[in-house]
């Protein structure tokens, strides 16, 4: 299933997805968009953010279940917003004609949890979720992405070069597999080392070209 008004930005830590969503939010036309992120601002999402900071230790499979639970509410819950971000209700919002832009989605689970979970658990947990109409993948070498986030006050548990190299391969496999299976999802591979302005213009061109406005 494709959500025709749904856009997702994906990439490893430091790839620049949040920066480009910030650029998109500045456009006058984006006033009709709704912006969101995963983990969400709901209670499950807040717990997962504590886990990502290393405050809570979880089994990899437990984390995979929690990410899927957070995502289920994100997609199928009633529309709820806080602090200018959509916390839940993506399907309902898209059905009402709004364009929803998410910083991360199920592709992150397939790439990150797919490394440490046995028997393809993340694929099983996420196979029933709808896919976006437009997926932007920010491609960058992990050494370059980590150099960008060296000065951050808080470091997340996944911000380690060897691990992120595995995540990069996980992303490429997951996106290629889903792209081949679902032609209704357009995948745009971006060179994330390009300038902020260049990437911003390419992203906007793709959004308008897909007739999402």
Backbone as CSV, one residue per row, in Angstrom:
resi,resn,N_x,N_y,N_z,CA_x,CA_y,CA_z,C_x,C_y,C_z
1,UNK,0.842,-1.197,0.000,0.000,0.000,0.000,0.878,1.248,0.000
2,UNK,0.512,2.215,-0.827,1.228,3.485,-0.897,0.342,4.597,-0.331
3,UNK,0.903,5.426,0.543,0.215,6.641,0.971,0.652,7.753,0.022
4,UNK,-0.256,8.204,-0.813,0.103,9.083,-1.926,0.564,10.470,-1.497
5,UNK,0.290,10.865,-0.259,0.692,12.193,0.224,1.798,12.102,1.282
6,UNK,2.509,10.993,1.300,3.492,10.723,2.340,4.905,10.776,1.761
7,UNK,5.787,11.553,2.422,7.190,11.700,2.011,8.067,11.314,3.193
8,UNK,9.131,10.557,2.916,10.050,10.137,3.980,11.483,10.522,3.623
9,UNK,12.219,11.014,4.626,13.649,11.296,4.507,14.395,10.255,5.329
10,UNK,15.390,9.599,4.733,16.147,8.569,5.443,17.650,8.739,5.208
11,UNK,18.416,8.241,6.162,19.868,8.252,6.052,20.485,7.968,7.401
12,UNK,21.767,7.621,7.421,22.437,7.338,8.677,22.587,8.618,9.500
13,UNK,22.981,8.456,10.743,23.186,9.603,11.632,24.158,10.591,10.996
14,UNK,23.783,11.864,10.978,24.642,12.889,10.411,24.528,13.063,8.912
15,UNK,23.576,12.374,8.286,23.438,12.469,6.824,22.828,13.794,6.382
16,UNK,22.084,14.445,7.265,21.515,15.748,6.920,20.018,15.764,6.696
17,UNK,19.311,14.705,7.091,17.857,14.673,6.873,17.156,15.794,7.632
18,UNK,17.531,15.999,8.884,16.879,17.027,9.696,17.142,18.431,9.144
19,UNK,18.364,18.640,8.647,18.696,19.941,8.050,17.803,20.221,6.857
20,UNK,17.608,19.223,6.000,16.802,19.435,4.801,15.309,19.560,5.118
21,UNK,14.845,18.886,6.138,13.463,19.087,6.543,13.291,20.512,7.066
22,UNK,14.305,21.006,7.772,14.273,22.397,8.212,14.206,23.362,7.046
23,UNK,14.952,23.072,5.971,14.903,23.908,4.770,13.527,23.860,4.121
24,UNK,12.949,22.679,4.084,11.632,22.515,3.475,10.570,23.285,4.254
25,UNK,10.688,23.295,5.563,9.700,23.989,6.397,9.722,25.500,6.179
26,UNK,10.823,26.027,5.668,10.940,27.473,5.443,10.224,27.930,4.176
27,UNK,9.898,26.991,3.289,9.255,27.372,2.028,7.810,27.809,2.277
28,UNK,7.372,28.887,1.622,5.988,29.358,1.803,4.960,28.286,1.484
29,UNK,5.262,27.468,0.480,4.298,26.447,0.054,4.148,25.330,1.087
30,UNK,5.112,25.232,1.985,5.089,24.146,2.964,4.113,24.403,4.110
31,UNK,3.408,25.515,4.048,2.424,25.796,5.085,1.304,24.766,5.123
32,UNK,1.099,24.071,4.004,0.056,23.056,3.960,0.594,21.661,4.297
33,UNK,1.901,21.573,4.605,2.508,20.298,4.944,2.394,20.056,6.450
34,UNK,2.446,18.800,6.826,2.592,18.403,8.220,3.937,17.704,8.361
35,UNK,4.675,18.020,9.410,6.004,17.443,9.614,6.007,16.558,10.851
36,UNK,6.794,15.491,10.764,6.826,14.526,11.852,8.178,13.813,11.850
37,UNK,8.385,12.924,12.820,9.667,12.225,12.925,9.480,10.937,13.707
38,UNK,10.413,10.025,13.527,10.464,8.807,14.332,11.840,8.689,14.976
39,UNK,11.881,8.223,16.251,10.753,7.935,17.116,9.871,9.169,17.302
40,UNK,8.593,8.925,17.603,7.633,10.014,17.703,7.760,10.729,19.050
41,UNK,6.921,11.741,19.230,6.861,12.445,20.507,5.895,11.816,21.483
42,UNK,5.317,10.660,21.097,4.435,9.941,22.013,5.230,9.247,23.109
43,UNK,4.528,8.596,24.028,5.199,7.992,25.176,6.164,6.885,24.769
44,UNK,5.779,6.042,23.815,6.687,4.992,23.351,7.897,5.600,22.673
45,UNK,7.667,6.632,21.871,8.766,7.309,21.196,9.724,7.964,22.175
46,UNK,9.187,8.565,23.225,10.041,9.195,24.241,10.923,8.152,24.921
47,UNK,10.346,6.987,25.207,11.121,5.913,25.816,12.237,5.461,24.870
48,UNK,11.911,5.350,23.577,12.924,4.944,22.605,14.045,5.969,22.492
49,UNK,13.729,7.233,22.617,14.777,8.257,22.570,15.708,8.136,23.774
50,UNK,15.190,7.736,24.914,16.049,7.470,26.069,16.961,6.283,25.798
51,UNK,16.412,5.281,25.124,17.218,4.120,24.759,18.341,4.505,23.812
52,UNK,18.018,5.363,22.824,19.014,5.788,21.849,20.151,6.577,22.498
53,UNK,19.850,7.275,23.584,20.879,8.021,24.309,21.700,7.129,25.231
54,UNK,21.279,5.879,25.384,21.997,4.964,26.256,21.498,4.963,27.685
55,UNK,20.391,5.670,27.958,19.855,5.742,29.323,19.135,4.459,29.718
56,UNK,18.649,3.712,28.723,17.924,2.468,28.957,18.566,1.379,28.097
57,UNK,18.838,0.231,28.691,19.423,-0.892,27.965,18.311,-1.877,27.592
58,UNK,18.240,-2.236,26.302,17.214,-3.159,25.818,17.839,-4.228,24.938
59,UNK,17.207,-5.384,24.916,17.541,-6.387,23.912,17.183,-5.831,22.534
60,UNK,17.955,-6.205,21.531,17.713,-5.701,20.179,16.298,-6.035,19.715
61,UNK,15.825,-7.231,20.030,14.478,-7.620,19.600,13.411,-6.801,20.317
62,UNK,13.644,-6.463,21.592,12.699,-5.622,22.326,12.597,-4.252,21.670
63,UNK,13.749,-3.682,21.303,13.748,-2.385,20.623,12.983,-2.457,19.310
64,UNK,13.150,-3.547,18.569,12.461,-3.699,17.286,10.946,-3.698,17.479
65,UNK,10.466,-4.402,18.502,9.029,-4.411,18.797,8.540,-3.024,19.174
66,UNK,9.320,-2.306,19.968,8.900,-0.976,20.410,8.887,0.024,19.255
67,UNK,9.878,-0.035,18.369,9.862,0.844,17.199,8.625,0.572,16.350
68,UNK,8.274,-0.715,16.185,7.089,-1.051,15.393,5.808,-0.576,16.073
69,UNK,5.756,-0.676,17.412,4.573,-0.207,18.148,4.433,1.306,18.020
70,UNK,5.542,2.019,18.151,5.522,3.474,17.989,5.058,3.843,16.588
71,UNK,5.516,3.095,15.613,5.152,3.351,14.208,3.674,3.057,13.957
72,UNK,3.154,2.033,14.581,1.743,1.694,14.386,0.840,2.841,14.834
73,UNK,1.159,3.432,15.994,0.395,4.580,16.470,0.634,5.798,15.573
74,UNK,1.864,5.932,15.104,2.232,7.035,14.216,1.376,7.021,12.950
75,UNK,1.187,5.846,12.400,0.415,5.708,11.155,-1.088,5.691,11.417
76,UNK,-1.532,4.852,12.340,-2.959,4.554,12.454,-3.678,5.266,13.597
77,UNK,-2.942,5.945,14.472,-3.596,6.662,15.559,-4.369,7.866,15.045
78,UNK,-5.160,8.455,15.918,-5.877,9.676,15.560,-4.881,10.833,15.465
79,UNK,-5.204,11.819,14.651,-4.303,12.959,14.455,-4.068,13.676,15.789
80,UNK,-2.787,13.804,16.116,-2.396,14.500,17.337,-1.070,15.202,17.084
81,UNK,-0.974,16.462,17.452,0.244,17.246,17.236,0.711,17.854,18.542
82,UNK,2.010,18.111,18.609,2.586,18.801,19.762,3.857,19.500,19.309
83,UNK,4.004,20.764,19.707,5.207,21.512,19.374,5.432,21.676,17.878
84,UNK,4.331,21.717,17.114,4.448,21.900,15.673,4.730,20.638,14.893
85,UNK,4.836,19.487,15.581,5.095,18.216,14.910,3.896,17.284,15.071
86,UNK,3.609,16.529,14.021,2.563,15.511,14.071,3.086,14.331,14.885
87,UNK,2.350,13.937,15.920,2.767,12.806,16.750,2.155,11.499,16.278
88,UNK,0.946,11.562,15.753,0.272,10.363,15.262,-0.786,10.776,14.247
89,UNK,-1.265,9.771,13.476,-2.347,10.037,12.533,-1.905,10.299,11.103
90,UNK,-0.771,9.715,10.683,-0.285,9.953,9.319,-1.321,9.527,8.280
91,UNK,-1.887,8.353,8.441,-2.845,7.849,7.451,-4.069,8.754,7.368
92,UNK,-4.573,9.177,8.501,-5.738,10.063,8.516,-5.409,11.406,7.876
93,UNK,-4.221,11.939,8.180,-3.822,13.237,7.623,-3.667,13.167,6.114
94,UNK,-3.025,12.108,5.627,-2.862,11.942,4.176,-4.215,11.763,3.492
95,UNK,-5.121,11.056,4.162,-6.445,10.843,3.602,-7.248,12.114,3.482
96,UNK,-6.914,13.119,4.303,-7.619,14.401,4.245,-6.976,15.362,3.247
97,UNK,-5.916,14.884,2.564,-5.281,15.708,1.533,-4.026,16.439,1.969
98,UNK,-3.615,16.300,3.239,-2.397,16.946,3.694,-1.174,16.145,3.259
99,UNK,-0.086,16.832,2.974,1.188,16.181,2.680,1.942,16.024,3.996
100,UNK,2.346,14.805,4.317,3.061,14.529,5.557,4.512,14.182,5.237
101,UNK,5.446,14.846,5.913,6.878,14.625,5.709,7.467,14.082,7.001
102,UNK,8.090,12.903,6.935,8.643,12.279,8.138,10.159,12.136,8.048
103,UNK,10.818,12.516,9.133,12.247,12.282,9.292,12.402,10.882,9.888
104,UNK,12.663,9.908,9.046,12.781,8.470,9.340,11.420,7.777,9.345
105,UNK,11.496,6.465,9.004,10.300,5.633,8.967,10.775,4.186,9.065
106,UNK,10.027,3.257,8.509,10.340,1.839,8.689,11.686,1.424,8.103
107,UNK,12.197,2.170,7.128,13.491,1.840,6.528,14.603,1.895,7.575
108,UNK,14.449,2.785,8.555,15.428,2.859,9.644,15.431,1.574,10.461
109,UNK,14.255,1.042,10.747,14.184,-0.214,11.499,14.840,-1.352,10.732
110,UNK,14.567,-1.425,9.435,15.147,-2.497,8.632,16.663,-2.391,8.589
111,UNK,17.179,-1.163,8.557,18.623,-0.956,8.452,19.324,-1.102,9.802
112,UNK,18.782,-0.480,10.836,19.444,-0.475,12.144,19.162,-1.754,12.940
113,UNK,17.886,-2.058,13.167,17.578,-3.264,13.940,17.846,-4.542,13.154
114,UNK,17.869,-4.417,11.822,18.130,-5.594,10.996,19.496,-6.195,11.213
115,UNK,20.431,-5.418,11.740,21.788,-5.909,11.958,21.841,-6.887,13.130
116,UNK,21.138,-6.565,14.193,21.301,-7.320,15.439,20.123,-8.217,15.799
117,UNK,19.021,-8.138,15.063,17.860,-8.969,15.366,17.895,-10.272,14.577
118,UNK,17.540,-11.380,15.203,17.573,-12.675,14.511,16.375,-12.890,13.593
119,UNK,16.587,-13.732,12.608,15.492,-14.254,11.774,14.647,-13.190,11.088
120,UNK,15.273,-12.083,10.725,14.550,-11.065,9.972,13.386,-10.446,10.716
121,UNK,13.487,-10.343,12.041,12.374,-9.835,12.848,11.894,-8.455,12.407
122,UNK,12.781,-7.465,12.145,12.282,-6.151,11.726,11.446,-6.201,10.449
123,UNK,11.807,-7.084,9.513,11.016,-7.216,8.284,9.625,-7.748,8.604
124,UNK,9.552,-8.717,9.493,8.257,-9.294,9.853,7.371,-8.262,10.555
125,UNK,7.973,-7.467,11.436,7.201,-6.492,12.206,6.709,-5.326,11.359
126,UNK,7.398,-5.054,10.265,7.086,-3.860,9.469,6.454,-4.142,8.109
127,UNK,6.235,-5.412,7.791,5.771,-5.739,6.446,4.359,-5.232,6.150
128,UNK,3.566,-4.946,7.174,2.196,-4.508,6.929,2.010,-3.007,6.850
129,UNK,3.062,-2.247,7.106,2.917,-0.790,7.088,2.932,-0.243,5.659
130,UNK,2.163,0.823,5.398,2.166,1.427,4.065,3.502,2.090,3.772
131,UNK,3.802,2.228,2.481,5.038,2.869,2.044,4.751,4.294,1.580
132,UNK,5.759,5.148,1.599,5.558,6.532,1.139,5.508,6.626,-0.378
133,UNK,4.918,7.686,-0.867,4.941,7.966,-2.307,6.344,8.359,-2.745
134,UNK,7.057,9.056,-1.865,8.372,9.581,-2.217,9.338,9.340,-1.062
135,UNK,10.454,8.686,-1.370,11.487,8.406,-0.378,12.793,9.052,-0.812
136,UNK,13.331,9.916,0.039,14.644,10.507,-0.193,15.653,9.788,0.691
137,UNK,16.661,9.182,0.053,17.727,8.546,0.832,18.997,9.371,0.697
138,UNK,19.542,9.816,1.824,20.729,10.646,1.868,21.953,9.744,1.979
139,UNK,22.679,9.622,0.884,23.813,8.703,0.819,25.096,9.429,1.207
140,UNK,25.803,8.901,2.208,27.027,9.538,2.687,27.911,8.487,3.343
141,UNK,29.216,8.652,3.238,30.135,7.748,3.912,30.062,8.002,5.416
142,UNK,30.043,6.950,6.236,29.941,7.145,7.684,31.027,8.030,8.291
143,UNK,32.225,7.985,7.746,33.277,8.850,8.294,32.930,10.322,8.102
144,UNK,32.306,10.646,6.964,31.890,12.029,6.711,30.710,12.426,7.593
145,UNK,29.763,11.517,7.768,28.596,11.848,8.582,28.986,12.035,10.048
146,UNK,29.878,11.200,10.553,30.285,11.318,11.948,31.092,12.586,12.194
147,UNK,31.838,13.017,11.180,32.600,14.266,11.320,31.656,15.447,11.522
148,UNK,30.456,15.363,10.951,29.482,16.442,11.083,28.904,16.541,12.487
149,UNK,28.836,15.425,13.208,28.130,15.416,14.493,29.074,15.283,15.677
150,UNK,30.365,15.461,15.439,31.350,15.318,16.511,31.075,16.267,17.668
151,UNK,30.606,17.471,17.363,30.408,18.476,18.395,29.085,18.411,19.128
152,UNK,28.245,17.437,18.804,26.953,17.358,19.485,27.126,17.090,20.979
153,UNK,26.240,17.682,21.779,26.317,17.514,23.232,26.016,16.083,23.647
154,UNK,25.054,15.454,22.969,24.695,14.079,23.313,24.986,13.166,22.138
155,UNK,25.527,11.989,22.448,25.845,11.010,21.423,24.900,9.829,21.561
156,UNK,24.408,9.318,20.432,23.505,8.181,20.474,24.278,6.879,20.317
157,UNK,23.656,5.790,20.734,24.347,4.506,20.812,24.787,3.974,19.453
158,UNK,24.143,4.428,18.371,24.473,3.902,17.052,25.564,4.704,16.339
159,UNK,26.064,5.767,16.954,27.010,6.647,16.272,28.439,6.121,16.379
160,UNK,28.695,5.030,15.657,30.010,4.385,15.631,30.266,3.935,14.190
161,UNK,31.446,4.219,13.679,31.677,4.093,12.240,31.457,2.690,11.691
162,UNK,32.020,1.675,12.329,31.869,0.321,11.794,30.409,-0.109,11.778
163,UNK,29.685,0.256,12.829,28.262,-0.075,12.876,27.505,0.640,11.766
164,UNK,27.808,1.924,11.557,27.092,2.687,10.531,27.403,2.192,9.121
165,UNK,28.570,1.581,8.936,28.853,0.983,7.623,27.921,-0.200,7.377
166,UNK,27.652,-0.967,8.413,26.684,-2.059,8.282,25.276,-1.519,8.045
167,UNK,24.952,-0.425,8.729,23.634,0.194,8.559,23.462,0.680,7.120
168,UNK,24.523,1.282,6.568,24.463,1.758,5.182,24.127,0.625,4.227
169,UNK,24.763,-0.516,4.408,24.456,-1.675,3.564,23.040,-2.162,3.806
170,UNK,22.599,-2.110,5.068,21.230,-2.505,5.379,20.216,-1.610,4.710
171,UNK,20.488,-0.313,4.686,19.610,0.633,3.999,19.527,0.298,2.512
172,UNK,20.665,0.115,1.888,20.691,-0.128,0.438,19.922,-1.385,0.078
173,UNK,20.092,-2.431,0.881,19.372,-3.675,0.607,17.872,-3.495,0.810
174,UNK,17.488,-2.900,1.946,16.061,-2.747,2.253,15.361,-1.884,1.214
175,UNK,15.979,-0.756,0.865,15.340,0.149,-0.093,15.260,-0.484,-1.474
176,UNK,16.323,-1.160,-1.892,16.312,-1.818,-3.210,15.248,-2.909,-3.266
177,UNK,15.126,-3.692,-2.194,14.123,-4.757,-2.158,12.706,-4.191,-2.245
178,UNK,12.415,-3.153,-1.449,11.074,-2.579,-1.441,10.784,-1.808,-2.727
179,UNK,11.802,-1.194,-3.280,11.638,-0.464,-4.536,11.257,-1.418,-5.664
180,UNK,11.896,-2.586,-5.687,11.591,-3.580,-6.720,10.193,-4.166,-6.533
181,UNK,9.760,-4.267,-5.291,8.472,-4.881,-4.979,7.305,-3.919,-5.175
182,UNK,7.544,-2.631,-4.957,6.463,-1.647,-4.989,6.826,-0.473,-5.898
183,UNK,6.480,-0.561,-7.185,6.836,0.493,-8.135,6.145,1.828,-7.875
184,UNK,5.118,1.849,-7.039,4.429,3.098,-6.751,5.203,4.025,-5.840
185,UNK,6.258,3.504,-5.215,7.118,4.325,-4.357,8.310,4.809,-5.175
186,UNK,8.480,6.133,-5.263,9.629,6.678,-5.969,10.769,6.898,-4.983
187,UNK,11.930,6.330,-5.300,13.114,6.477,-4.459,14.076,7.448,-5.123
188,UNK,14.502,8.460,-4.375,15.472,9.435,-4.868,16.739,9.297,-4.025
189,UNK,17.826,8.872,-4.670,19.110,8.719,-3.992,19.867,10.038,-4.088
190,UNK,20.183,10.624,-2.946,20.836,11.927,-2.907,22.280,11.804,-2.432
191,UNK,23.162,12.534,-3.072,24.540,12.657,-2.602,24.531,13.665,-1.452
192,UNK,24.610,13.165,-0.239,24.438,14.023,0.932,25.632,14.923,1.203
193,UNK,26.708,14.791,0.417,27.859,15.682,0.595,27.690,16.990,-0.182
194,UNK,26.656,17.077,-1.011,26.417,18.318,-1.749,25.962,19.418,-0.795
195,UNK,25.982,20.652,-1.276,25.638,21.782,-0.421,24.171,21.719,-0.004
196,UNK,23.885,22.388,1.102,22.512,22.434,1.622,21.563,23.010,0.582
197,UNK,21.978,24.071,-0.096,21.101,24.718,-1.072,20.858,23.829,-2.293
198,UNK,21.893,23.134,-2.755,21.733,22.239,-3.908,20.759,21.117,-3.591
199,UNK,20.919,20.511,-2.424,20.031,19.422,-2.032,18.600,19.920,-1.854
200,UNK,18.470,21.093,-1.264,17.145,21.659,-1.045,16.397,21.862,-2.357
201,UNK,17.086,22.372,-3.369,16.448,22.612,-4.666,16.081,21.304,-5.354
202,UNK,16.962,20.301,-5.263,16.647,19.014,-5.885,15.438,18.361,-5.213
203,UNK,15.390,18.429,-3.893,14.266,17.858,-3.151,12.954,18.535,-3.546
204,UNK,12.978,19.850,-3.628,11.758,20.574,-3.988,11.320,20.240,-5.415
205,UNK,12.274,20.100,-6.291,11.960,19.743,-7.701,11.278,18.377,-7.748
206,UNK,11.760,17.431,-6.958,11.170,16.096,-6.947,9.756,16.126,-6.366
207,UNK,9.565,16.898,-5.304,8.253,16.983,-4.673,7.213,17.569,-5.636
208,UNK,7.574,18.657,-6.296,6.648,19.274,-7.241,6.437,18.392,-8.480
209,UNK,7.499,17.685,-8.881,7.402,16.820,-10.041,6.499,15.612,-9.822
210,UNK,6.339,15.210,-8.573,5.479,14.076,-8.256,4.019,14.484,-8.082
211,UNK,3.750,15.777,-8.236,2.378,16.260,-8.124,1.827,16.205,-6.701
212,UNK,2.699,16.394,-5.726,2.256,16.295,-4.340,1.656,17.596,-3.802
213,UNK,1.758,18.680,-4.574,1.209,19.951,-4.123,-0.205,20.170,-4.693
